[in-house]
Short mmCIF file of C-alpha atoms and ligand atoms in Angstrom, two decimals:
data_model
loop_
_atom_site.label_atom_id
_atom_site.label_comp_id
_atom_site.label_asym_id
_atom_site.label_seq_id
_atom_site.Cartn_x
_atom_site.Cartn_y
_atom_site.Cartn_z
CA MET R 1 114.23 102.85 16.12
CA PRO R 2 113.83 99.61 18.11
CA SER R 3 113.03 96.32 16.44
CA PHE R 4 109.83 94.51 17.31
CA GLU R 5 111.62 92.26 19.81
CA ASP R 6 113.55 95.14 21.40
CA ALA R 7 110.40 97.19 21.76
CA ARG R 8 108.63 94.28 23.44
CA ARG R 9 111.62 93.65 25.70
CA THR R 10 111.79 97.30 26.77
CA ILE R 11 108.08 97.31 27.54
CA LEU R 12 108.16 94.04 29.49
CA GLY R 13 111.20 95.23 31.41
CA SER R 14 109.46 98.46 32.46
CA VAL R 15 105.98 97.55 33.57
CA PRO R 16 105.19 97.06 37.27
CA THR R 17 103.34 94.08 38.73
CA LEU R 18 100.02 95.03 40.28
CA GLY R 19 99.16 94.27 43.90
CA ALA R 20 96.85 91.54 45.16
CA GLU R 21 93.39 91.10 46.63
CA ARG R 22 91.51 88.15 48.09
CA VAL R 23 88.54 87.08 46.02
CA GLU R 24 86.02 84.26 46.14
CA LEU R 25 87.18 81.11 44.48
CA LEU R 26 84.82 81.13 41.52
CA THR R 27 85.37 84.83 40.91
CA ALA R 28 89.06 84.02 40.67
CA LEU R 29 88.61 81.95 37.48
CA GLY R 30 91.11 83.19 34.87
CA ARG R 31 92.95 85.37 37.40
CA VAL R 32 96.54 84.89 38.53
CA VAL R 33 97.43 83.60 41.98
CA ALA R 34 99.53 86.13 43.87
CA GLU R 35 101.07 83.87 46.54
CA ASP R 36 102.16 80.24 46.64
CA VAL R 37 99.38 78.09 48.06
CA ALA R 38 100.45 75.15 50.25
CA ALA R 39 98.34 72.12 51.17
CA PRO R 40 96.98 72.46 54.73
CA TRP R 41 96.54 68.70 55.08
CA ASP R 42 97.32 65.43 53.35
CA MET R 43 95.13 64.48 50.40
CA PRO R 44 93.51 62.02 50.56
CA PHE R 45 93.00 62.79 54.23
CA TYR R 46 92.55 59.12 55.14
CA ASP R 47 93.17 55.74 53.48
CA ASN R 48 90.09 54.95 51.44
CA SER R 49 88.75 52.46 48.98
CA ALA R 50 89.06 53.02 45.23
CA MET R 51 86.40 50.37 44.47
CA ASP R 52 83.16 48.91 45.75
CA GLY R 53 84.22 45.59 47.26
CA PHE R 54 85.86 44.19 50.37
CA ALA R 55 88.67 45.52 52.53
CA VAL R 56 91.08 42.72 53.39
CA ARG R 57 94.51 41.93 54.77
CA ALA R 58 96.44 40.86 51.68
CA ALA R 59 98.36 38.28 53.74
CA ASP R 60 95.08 36.40 54.49
CA CYS R 61 94.18 36.09 50.84
CA ARG R 62 94.79 33.54 48.14
CA ALA R 63 92.90 32.68 44.96
CA GLY R 64 90.19 30.17 45.89
CA GLY R 65 90.29 31.06 49.61
CA THR R 66 87.39 32.40 51.65
CA LEU R 67 87.01 35.22 54.18
CA ARG R 68 84.20 35.91 56.65
CA VAL R 69 82.41 39.22 56.06
CA ALA R 70 82.67 40.99 59.41
CA GLY R 71 81.27 44.47 58.78
CA TYR R 72 80.27 47.20 56.38
CA VAL R 73 81.55 50.74 55.69
CA PRO R 74 79.57 52.87 53.25
CA ALA R 75 80.95 56.02 51.60
CA GLY R 76 80.67 58.75 54.19
CA GLY R 77 80.77 56.14 56.96
CA THR R 78 83.35 56.21 59.68
CA ALA R 79 86.05 53.58 60.02
CA VAL R 80 84.98 50.32 61.64
CA PRO R 81 87.13 48.64 64.27
CA ALA R 82 90.27 46.82 63.18
CA VAL R 83 89.55 43.72 61.17
CA ALA R 84 90.33 40.31 62.64
CA PRO R 85 92.53 37.89 60.68
CA GLY R 86 90.58 35.83 58.18
CA CYS R 87 87.88 38.51 57.88
CA ALA R 88 86.84 41.06 55.26
CA VAL R 89 84.76 44.23 55.52
CA ARG R 90 82.29 45.22 52.83
CA ILE R 91 83.36 48.66 51.66
CA MET R 92 82.15 51.27 49.18
CA THR R 93 84.26 53.59 47.00
CA GLY R 94 85.63 56.48 49.03
CA ALA R 95 84.91 54.87 52.41
CA PRO R 96 87.71 54.74 54.98
CA VAL R 97 89.67 51.51 54.96
CA PRO R 98 89.51 49.82 58.39
CA SER R 99 92.83 49.66 60.20
CA GLY R 100 94.68 46.43 59.62
CA CYS R 101 93.44 46.20 56.02
CA ASP R 102 95.93 46.88 53.26
CA ALA R 103 94.01 46.00 50.10
CA VAL R 104 90.55 46.08 48.57
CA VAL R 105 89.11 43.24 46.50
CA PRO R 106 86.59 44.50 43.92
CA ILE R 107 83.17 42.98 44.23
CA GLU R 108 83.51 41.49 40.71
CA GLU R 109 86.44 39.36 41.86
CA THR R 110 84.44 37.66 44.62
CA GLU R 111 81.52 35.30 45.08
CA GLU R 112 79.37 35.77 48.15
CA ARG R 113 77.85 32.88 50.02
CA ALA R 114 76.43 32.62 53.55
CA GLY R 115 78.24 35.53 55.22
CA ALA R 116 81.55 34.81 53.49
CA ILE R 117 83.30 35.63 50.22
CA LEU R 118 85.19 33.36 47.89
CA LEU R 119 88.21 35.06 46.29
CA ARG R 120 88.54 34.42 42.56
CA GLU R 121 91.93 36.07 42.17
CA SER R 122 95.05 36.54 44.24
CA VAL R 123 95.43 39.85 46.04
CA VAL R 124 98.33 42.29 45.93
CA VAL R 125 99.16 44.53 48.90
CA ARG R 126 97.87 48.12 48.43
CA GLN R 127 95.60 47.23 45.52
CA HIS R 128 92.59 49.52 45.09
CA VAL R 129 93.43 51.58 48.16
CA ARG R 130 94.03 55.32 47.95
CA PHE R 131 96.46 56.00 50.73
CA ARG R 132 96.54 59.08 52.89
CA GLY R 133 98.74 61.74 51.27
CA GLU R 134 99.41 59.77 48.09
CA ASP R 135 98.07 62.66 45.98
CA VAL R 136 99.34 65.66 47.94
CA ARG R 137 101.33 65.88 51.16
CA ARG R 138 100.55 68.51 53.75
CA GLY R 139 102.80 71.50 53.09
CA ASP R 140 103.32 70.72 49.39
CA LYS R 141 103.20 73.80 47.20
CA VAL R 142 100.15 72.91 45.11
CA ILE R 143 99.57 76.21 43.31
CA PRO R 144 102.63 78.40 42.77
CA ALA R 145 102.27 82.18 42.55
CA GLY R 146 101.81 83.17 38.92
CA THR R 147 99.44 80.31 38.09
CA VAL R 148 96.37 81.17 36.04
CA LEU R 149 93.32 79.67 37.73
CA ARG R 150 91.51 77.15 35.56
CA PRO R 151 88.96 74.57 36.68
CA PRO R 152 91.68 72.11 37.87
CA GLU R 153 93.31 74.74 40.09
CA ILE R 154 89.88 75.77 41.41
CA SER R 155 89.27 72.07 42.15
CA MET R 156 92.54 71.78 44.05
CA LEU R 157 91.84 74.89 46.13
CA ALA R 158 88.26 73.81 46.82
CA SER R 159 89.51 70.35 47.87
CA PHE R 160 91.55 72.07 50.52
CA GLY R 161 88.57 74.02 51.76
CA LYS R 162 89.71 77.36 50.38
CA MET R 163 86.88 79.80 49.84
CA TYR R 164 89.07 82.77 48.93
CA VAL R 165 92.28 83.05 47.01
CA PRO R 166 94.82 85.89 46.68
CA VAL R 167 94.99 87.06 43.08
CA HIS R 168 96.61 89.97 41.31
CA HIS R 169 94.45 93.02 40.67
CA ARG R 170 92.98 93.42 37.24
CA ALA R 171 94.66 96.28 35.42
CA ARG R 172 92.44 99.37 35.13
CA VAL R 173 93.28 100.65 31.70
CA ALA R 174 92.22 104.09 30.49
CA VAL R 175 91.45 104.25 26.78
CA LEU R 176 91.69 107.65 25.12
CA SER R 177 90.75 108.29 21.50
CA THR R 178 92.09 111.42 19.86
CA GLY R 179 91.01 113.24 16.73
CA ASP R 180 88.73 116.03 15.50
CA GLU R 181 87.24 113.68 12.93
CA LEU R 182 85.85 111.24 15.47
CA ILE R 183 82.18 110.73 16.17
CA ASP R 184 80.56 108.34 18.58
CA PRO R 185 78.93 105.12 17.42
CA GLY R 186 75.28 105.92 16.72
CA GLU R 187 75.95 109.29 15.13
CA PRO R 188 75.13 109.40 11.40
CA PRO R 189 78.02 109.00 8.98
CA GLU R 190 79.18 112.18 7.31
CA ASP R 191 82.01 113.11 4.99
CA GLY R 192 85.11 113.83 7.02
CA LYS R 193 83.90 111.94 10.08
CA VAL R 194 85.14 108.62 11.42
CA VAL R 195 83.38 106.53 14.04
CA ASN R 196 85.44 106.06 17.18
CA SER R 197 85.69 102.30 16.84
CA ASN R 198 89.08 102.06 18.52
CA ALA R 199 87.61 102.77 21.93
CA LEU R 200 85.39 99.74 21.47
CA SER R 201 87.96 97.38 19.98
CA LEU R 202 90.43 98.25 22.72
CA ALA R 203 87.85 97.95 25.48
CA ALA R 204 86.84 94.57 24.08
CA ALA R 205 90.43 93.37 23.82
CA LEU R 206 91.03 94.50 27.40
CA ARG R 207 88.00 92.61 28.64
CA GLU R 208 89.16 89.51 26.84
CA ILE R 209 92.31 89.39 28.92
CA GLY R 210 90.58 90.25 32.19
CA ALA R 211 91.63 93.90 32.37
CA GLU R 212 89.14 96.67 33.19
CA PRO R 213 88.72 99.27 30.48
CA VAL R 214 88.02 102.85 31.51
CA VAL R 215 86.82 104.52 28.32
CA LEU R 216 87.65 108.23 28.46
CA GLY R 217 86.01 109.28 25.21
CA ILE R 218 87.50 111.60 22.66
CA ALA R 219 90.23 114.23 23.04
CA ARG R 220 89.94 116.83 20.29
CA ASP R 221 93.03 117.97 18.40
CA ASN R 222 93.99 120.83 20.71
CA LEU R 223 96.34 120.91 23.67
CA GLU R 224 93.70 121.73 26.24
CA SER R 225 91.47 118.81 25.36
CA HIS R 226 94.41 116.37 25.16
CA LEU R 227 95.89 117.49 28.49
CA GLU R 228 92.60 117.34 30.33
CA LYS R 229 91.74 113.84 29.14
CA MET R 230 95.26 112.52 29.57
CA ALA R 231 95.47 113.80 33.13
CA GLU R 232 92.27 111.87 33.79
CA GLY R 233 93.72 108.78 32.10
CA LEU R 234 96.88 108.87 34.17
CA LYS R 235 94.79 108.08 37.25
CA ALA R 236 94.31 104.51 35.97
CA ASP R 237 96.99 101.79 36.15
CA VAL R 238 97.73 102.17 32.45
CA LEU R 239 96.90 104.73 29.79
CA ILE R 240 96.38 103.72 26.17
CA THR R 241 95.94 106.48 23.61
CA SER R 242 94.88 105.95 20.03
CA ALA R 243 95.95 108.05 17.02
CA GLY R 244 97.70 111.40 16.92
CA VAL R 245 101.10 109.77 17.30
CA SER R 246 102.45 110.12 13.74
CA ALA R 247 104.32 113.12 12.40
CA GLY R 248 101.35 115.24 11.31
CA ASP R 249 100.95 118.80 12.61
CA ARG R 250 97.82 117.73 14.52
CA ASP R 251 99.59 114.79 16.14
CA LEU R 252 99.74 116.14 19.67
CA VAL R 253 99.88 112.97 21.73
CA ARG R 254 103.60 112.74 22.40
CA ASP R 255 104.07 116.42 23.21
CA CYS R 256 101.13 116.43 25.57
CA LEU R 257 102.30 113.29 27.35
CA ALA R 258 105.74 114.88 27.78
CA GLU R 259 104.07 117.97 29.18
CA LEU R 260 102.36 115.78 31.78
CA GLY R 261 105.64 114.21 32.84
CA VAL R 262 105.50 111.02 30.83
CA GLN R 263 109.01 109.97 29.91
CA GLN R 264 109.10 108.50 26.41
CA LEU R 265 111.16 105.29 26.19
CA PHE R 266 110.79 104.96 22.45
CA TRP R 267 108.76 106.19 19.51
CA ARG R 268 108.43 104.23 16.28
CA VAL R 269 109.13 100.56 15.91
CA ASP R 270 110.44 98.63 12.90
CA ILE R 271 107.06 97.05 12.23
CA LYS R 272 104.28 97.26 9.67
CA PRO R 273 101.53 98.00 10.41
CA GLY R 274 101.86 99.93 13.64
CA GLY R 275 105.17 101.75 13.08
CA PRO R 276 104.40 105.05 14.87
CA PHE R 277 103.82 103.28 18.21
CA ALA R 278 105.20 105.09 21.30
CA PHE R 279 105.82 103.87 24.82
CA GLY R 280 106.50 105.89 27.95
CA LEU R 281 106.32 105.87 31.72
CA LYS R 282 104.93 108.39 34.15
CA GLU R 283 106.93 107.28 37.19
CA GLU R 284 106.05 103.57 37.06
CA LYS R 285 102.84 103.96 35.09
CA PRO R 286 102.94 102.66 31.52
CA VAL R 287 101.56 104.77 28.70
CA PHE R 288 101.05 103.17 25.29
CA SER R 289 100.38 105.39 22.31
CA LEU R 290 98.90 103.37 19.48
CA PRO R 291 98.59 104.51 15.88
CA GLY R 292 94.97 105.37 15.08
CA ASN R 293 94.29 103.23 12.11
CA PRO R 294 91.93 100.53 13.48
CA VAL R 295 94.01 97.66 12.10
CA SER R 296 97.24 99.14 13.49
CA THR R 297 95.56 99.75 16.82
CA MET R 298 94.44 96.14 17.12
CA ILE R 299 97.68 94.60 15.94
CA THR R 300 99.94 96.73 18.15
CA PHE R 301 97.66 95.99 21.09
CA GLU R 302 97.94 92.26 20.40
CA GLU R 303 101.69 92.20 19.82
CA LEU R 304 103.05 94.90 22.14
CA VAL R 305 100.47 95.90 24.75
CA LYS R 306 98.82 92.62 25.66
CA PRO R 307 101.96 90.84 26.91
CA ALA R 308 102.69 93.83 29.15
CA LEU R 309 99.22 93.86 30.66
CA LEU R 310 99.37 90.12 31.29
CA ARG R 311 102.71 90.61 33.04
CA MET R 312 101.24 93.42 35.17
CA MET R 313 98.39 91.11 36.18
CA GLY R 314 100.88 88.57 37.48
CA ARG R 315 101.43 86.15 34.62
CA ARG R 316 104.86 84.63 34.26
CA ARG R 317 104.75 83.66 30.60
CA VAL R 318 103.24 86.37 28.51
CA ILE R 319 104.64 86.00 25.04
CA LYS R 320 102.34 84.00 22.85
CA PRO R 321 104.13 81.08 21.22
CA TYR R 322 104.27 80.91 17.46
CA VAL R 323 102.78 78.02 15.57
CA LYS R 324 104.43 77.11 12.31
CA ALA R 325 102.11 77.40 9.33
CA MET R 326 102.76 76.53 5.69
CA LEU R 327 101.99 79.24 3.19
CA ARG R 328 99.46 78.24 0.55
CA ARG R 329 100.77 80.88 -1.85
CA GLU R 330 103.87 83.00 -2.23
CA VAL R 331 104.05 86.23 -0.20
CA ARG R 332 106.37 89.18 -0.88
CA LYS R 333 107.24 92.16 1.29
CA LYS R 334 109.74 95.00 1.43
CA PRO R 335 112.88 94.60 3.55
CA GLY R 336 113.50 96.60 6.75
CA LYS R 337 110.43 95.92 8.86
CA VAL R 338 108.77 92.99 10.54
CA ASN R 339 105.44 92.60 8.75
CA PHE R 340 102.33 91.44 10.54
CA LEU R 341 100.41 89.64 7.83
CA ARG R 342 96.74 89.01 8.52
CA VAL R 343 96.18 85.38 7.61
CA ARG R 344 93.46 82.80 7.49
CA ILE R 345 94.61 79.57 9.10
CA GLU R 346 93.14 76.18 8.30
CA VAL R 347 94.10 73.00 10.06
CA GLU R 348 94.38 69.89 7.92
CA ASN R 349 95.50 66.63 9.47
CA GLY R 350 97.16 68.58 12.24
CA VAL R 351 99.06 70.85 9.84
CA TYR R 352 98.46 74.59 9.87
CA TRP R 353 98.04 76.21 6.47
CA ALA R 354 98.12 79.99 6.09
CA THR R 355 96.54 82.09 3.36
CA SER R 356 96.53 85.87 3.23
CA ALA R 357 93.19 86.96 4.70
CA GLY R 358 92.80 89.64 2.01
CA ASP R 359 94.05 93.11 1.11
CA GLN R 360 96.86 93.89 3.57
CA ASN R 361 96.47 97.66 3.32
CA THR R 362 96.14 98.96 6.89
CA GLY R 363 92.94 100.75 5.92
CA ILE R 364 91.17 97.44 5.25
CA LEU R 365 89.30 96.40 8.36
CA ARG R 366 87.55 93.50 6.69
CA THR R 367 90.84 91.60 6.34
CA MET R 368 91.23 91.84 10.11
CA VAL R 369 87.77 90.38 10.60
CA GLN R 370 88.57 87.53 8.22
CA ALA R 371 91.93 86.78 9.82
CA ASN R 372 92.36 84.20 12.55
CA GLY R 373 96.12 84.58 12.72
CA ILE R 374 98.97 87.04 12.32
CA ALA R 375 102.00 85.76 10.41
CA VAL R 376 105.05 87.51 11.78
CA LEU R 377 107.33 87.92 8.78
CA PRO R 378 110.94 88.67 9.67
CA LYS R 379 112.45 92.05 8.98
CA GLU R 380 114.90 91.53 6.15
CA LYS R 381 113.40 88.64 4.23
CA THR R 382 111.37 89.64 1.17
CA VAL R 383 110.10 86.47 -0.53
CA PHE R 384 108.23 83.66 1.16
CA THR R 385 107.49 80.84 -1.24
CA ALA R 386 104.41 78.63 -1.36
CA GLY R 387 104.89 75.73 1.04
CA GLU R 388 107.36 77.68 3.18
CA GLU R 389 106.83 77.69 6.95
CA VAL R 390 106.12 81.00 8.65
CA PRO R 391 105.64 81.81 12.35
CA VAL R 392 102.04 82.66 13.22
CA HIS R 393 100.29 84.04 16.27
CA LEU R 394 96.85 82.50 16.41
CA LEU R 395 94.04 84.94 17.10
CA ARG R 396 91.32 82.41 17.82
CA ASP R 397 91.27 79.21 19.74
CA ASP R 398 91.67 76.00 17.82
CA LEU R 399 88.03 75.01 17.94
CA GLU R 400 87.09 78.01 15.87
CA MET R 401 89.59 77.07 13.21
CA LEU R 402 88.14 73.66 12.47
CA GLU R 403 85.89 73.32 9.50
CA GLU R 404 83.00 71.71 11.34
P1 AMP P 501 96.00 109.74 12.99
O1 AMP P 501 97.13 108.96 13.54
O2 AMP P 501 95.42 110.65 14.00
O3 AMP P 501 96.38 110.43 11.73
O4 AMP P 501 94.88 108.69 12.61
C1 AMP P 501 95.16 107.67 11.68
C2 AMP P 501 93.90 107.11 11.08
O5 AMP P 501 93.16 106.41 12.06
C3 AMP P 501 92.93 108.15 10.52
O6 AMP P 501 92.38 107.65 9.33
C4 AMP P 501 91.89 108.24 11.58
O7 AMP P 501 90.66 108.69 11.11
C5 AMP P 501 91.82 106.84 12.10
N1 AMP P 501 91.37 106.86 13.49
C6 AMP P 501 91.92 107.63 14.43
N2 AMP P 501 91.32 107.41 15.61
C7 AMP P 501 90.37 106.49 15.40
C8 AMP P 501 89.43 105.87 16.25
N3 AMP P 501 89.36 106.18 17.55
N4 AMP P 501 88.60 104.96 15.70
C9 AMP P 501 88.70 104.64 14.41
N5 AMP P 501 89.58 105.20 13.57
C10 AMP P 501 90.42 106.12 14.04
MG1 MG P 502 94.47 112.36 14.37
#
């Protein structure tokens, strides 16, 4: 039985990277660039003023000296002819600096009188000029393949006139629920029935990371139904099944996947919850079989499936970093398995504090709703004292963890 880390390593080492498509820049937000993008020209494209003021030759300037104002360039204007010695050109921010000028004097450092300016301060060469190529040189690799596009990357691409960008495909992920007890949301509750919430939680988690869920519905606990739905699911980039993967006599998932040519790489992981997790490949296509308990489904998705899908969609770094959180109260566990403890994190003066989010029984969904972190408690250790630091995967962004 692999450990948590081994299971994750095997999965990450097996999944393929999806191909690329060109999409409009704004549509590409959050997606992963598939090819290095190089700058097609220098940026800035021309020397320009960083201030409203006067373009000058620094060598003509001294504090207390005067210069004749010989022209005007507004933003958006074109460069005026070279400036004669002893002259200055009125210039606005962003306007091209006339040739011959090598500095800009801000308007606040001058006094204007009768077509001339008096300089209050001395002038340093290059001051307040943005020189051609000082930001980016033509040919520089500005966005390397594997970058997730955020507003700054979109800005960079837009600045270089790009309207489209090559990004990795979103993963199309088939979601299959299994079980005779399942009913669809909207059907009335009844003894013996369970609402198929996993299809929804998985579809939502997939959307959150930019994958495309393909919800297949419910396979009933017979071979025919499983095989039919699974064959359908294997047309997507990835198949995720929920439930039916333990050792019960109605747990048909693994046998049916084998029947369809899925090679199992492992079954069962040294983790709690989520132990009966299985992973296989049909040729290159990953198949994740998640235990059916809603809490186990969500936690194994978060810890084992999500990094793999991010990798498939082109990301380089896919393993969420731990934050260190101090335990408010002692926690005990049995040895032999990594425990994923649902915790409530509070941030106080920059320090993360973790409290158990409630009953840790895998049947308790409410604890999952209350949790904003998963403490990953190492396999063999059994006692974690109050004040001890534990590694935590945050489940919400920091803003949602503040008190106000
Ligand atoms: P199983 O692995 O098939 O024994 O299922 C484990 C537990 O998860 C059972 O209590 C199921 O009722 C529950 N379960 C299975 N599938 C789903 C699902 N799609 N949505 C919510 N709960 C489920
Ligand atoms: Mg079942």
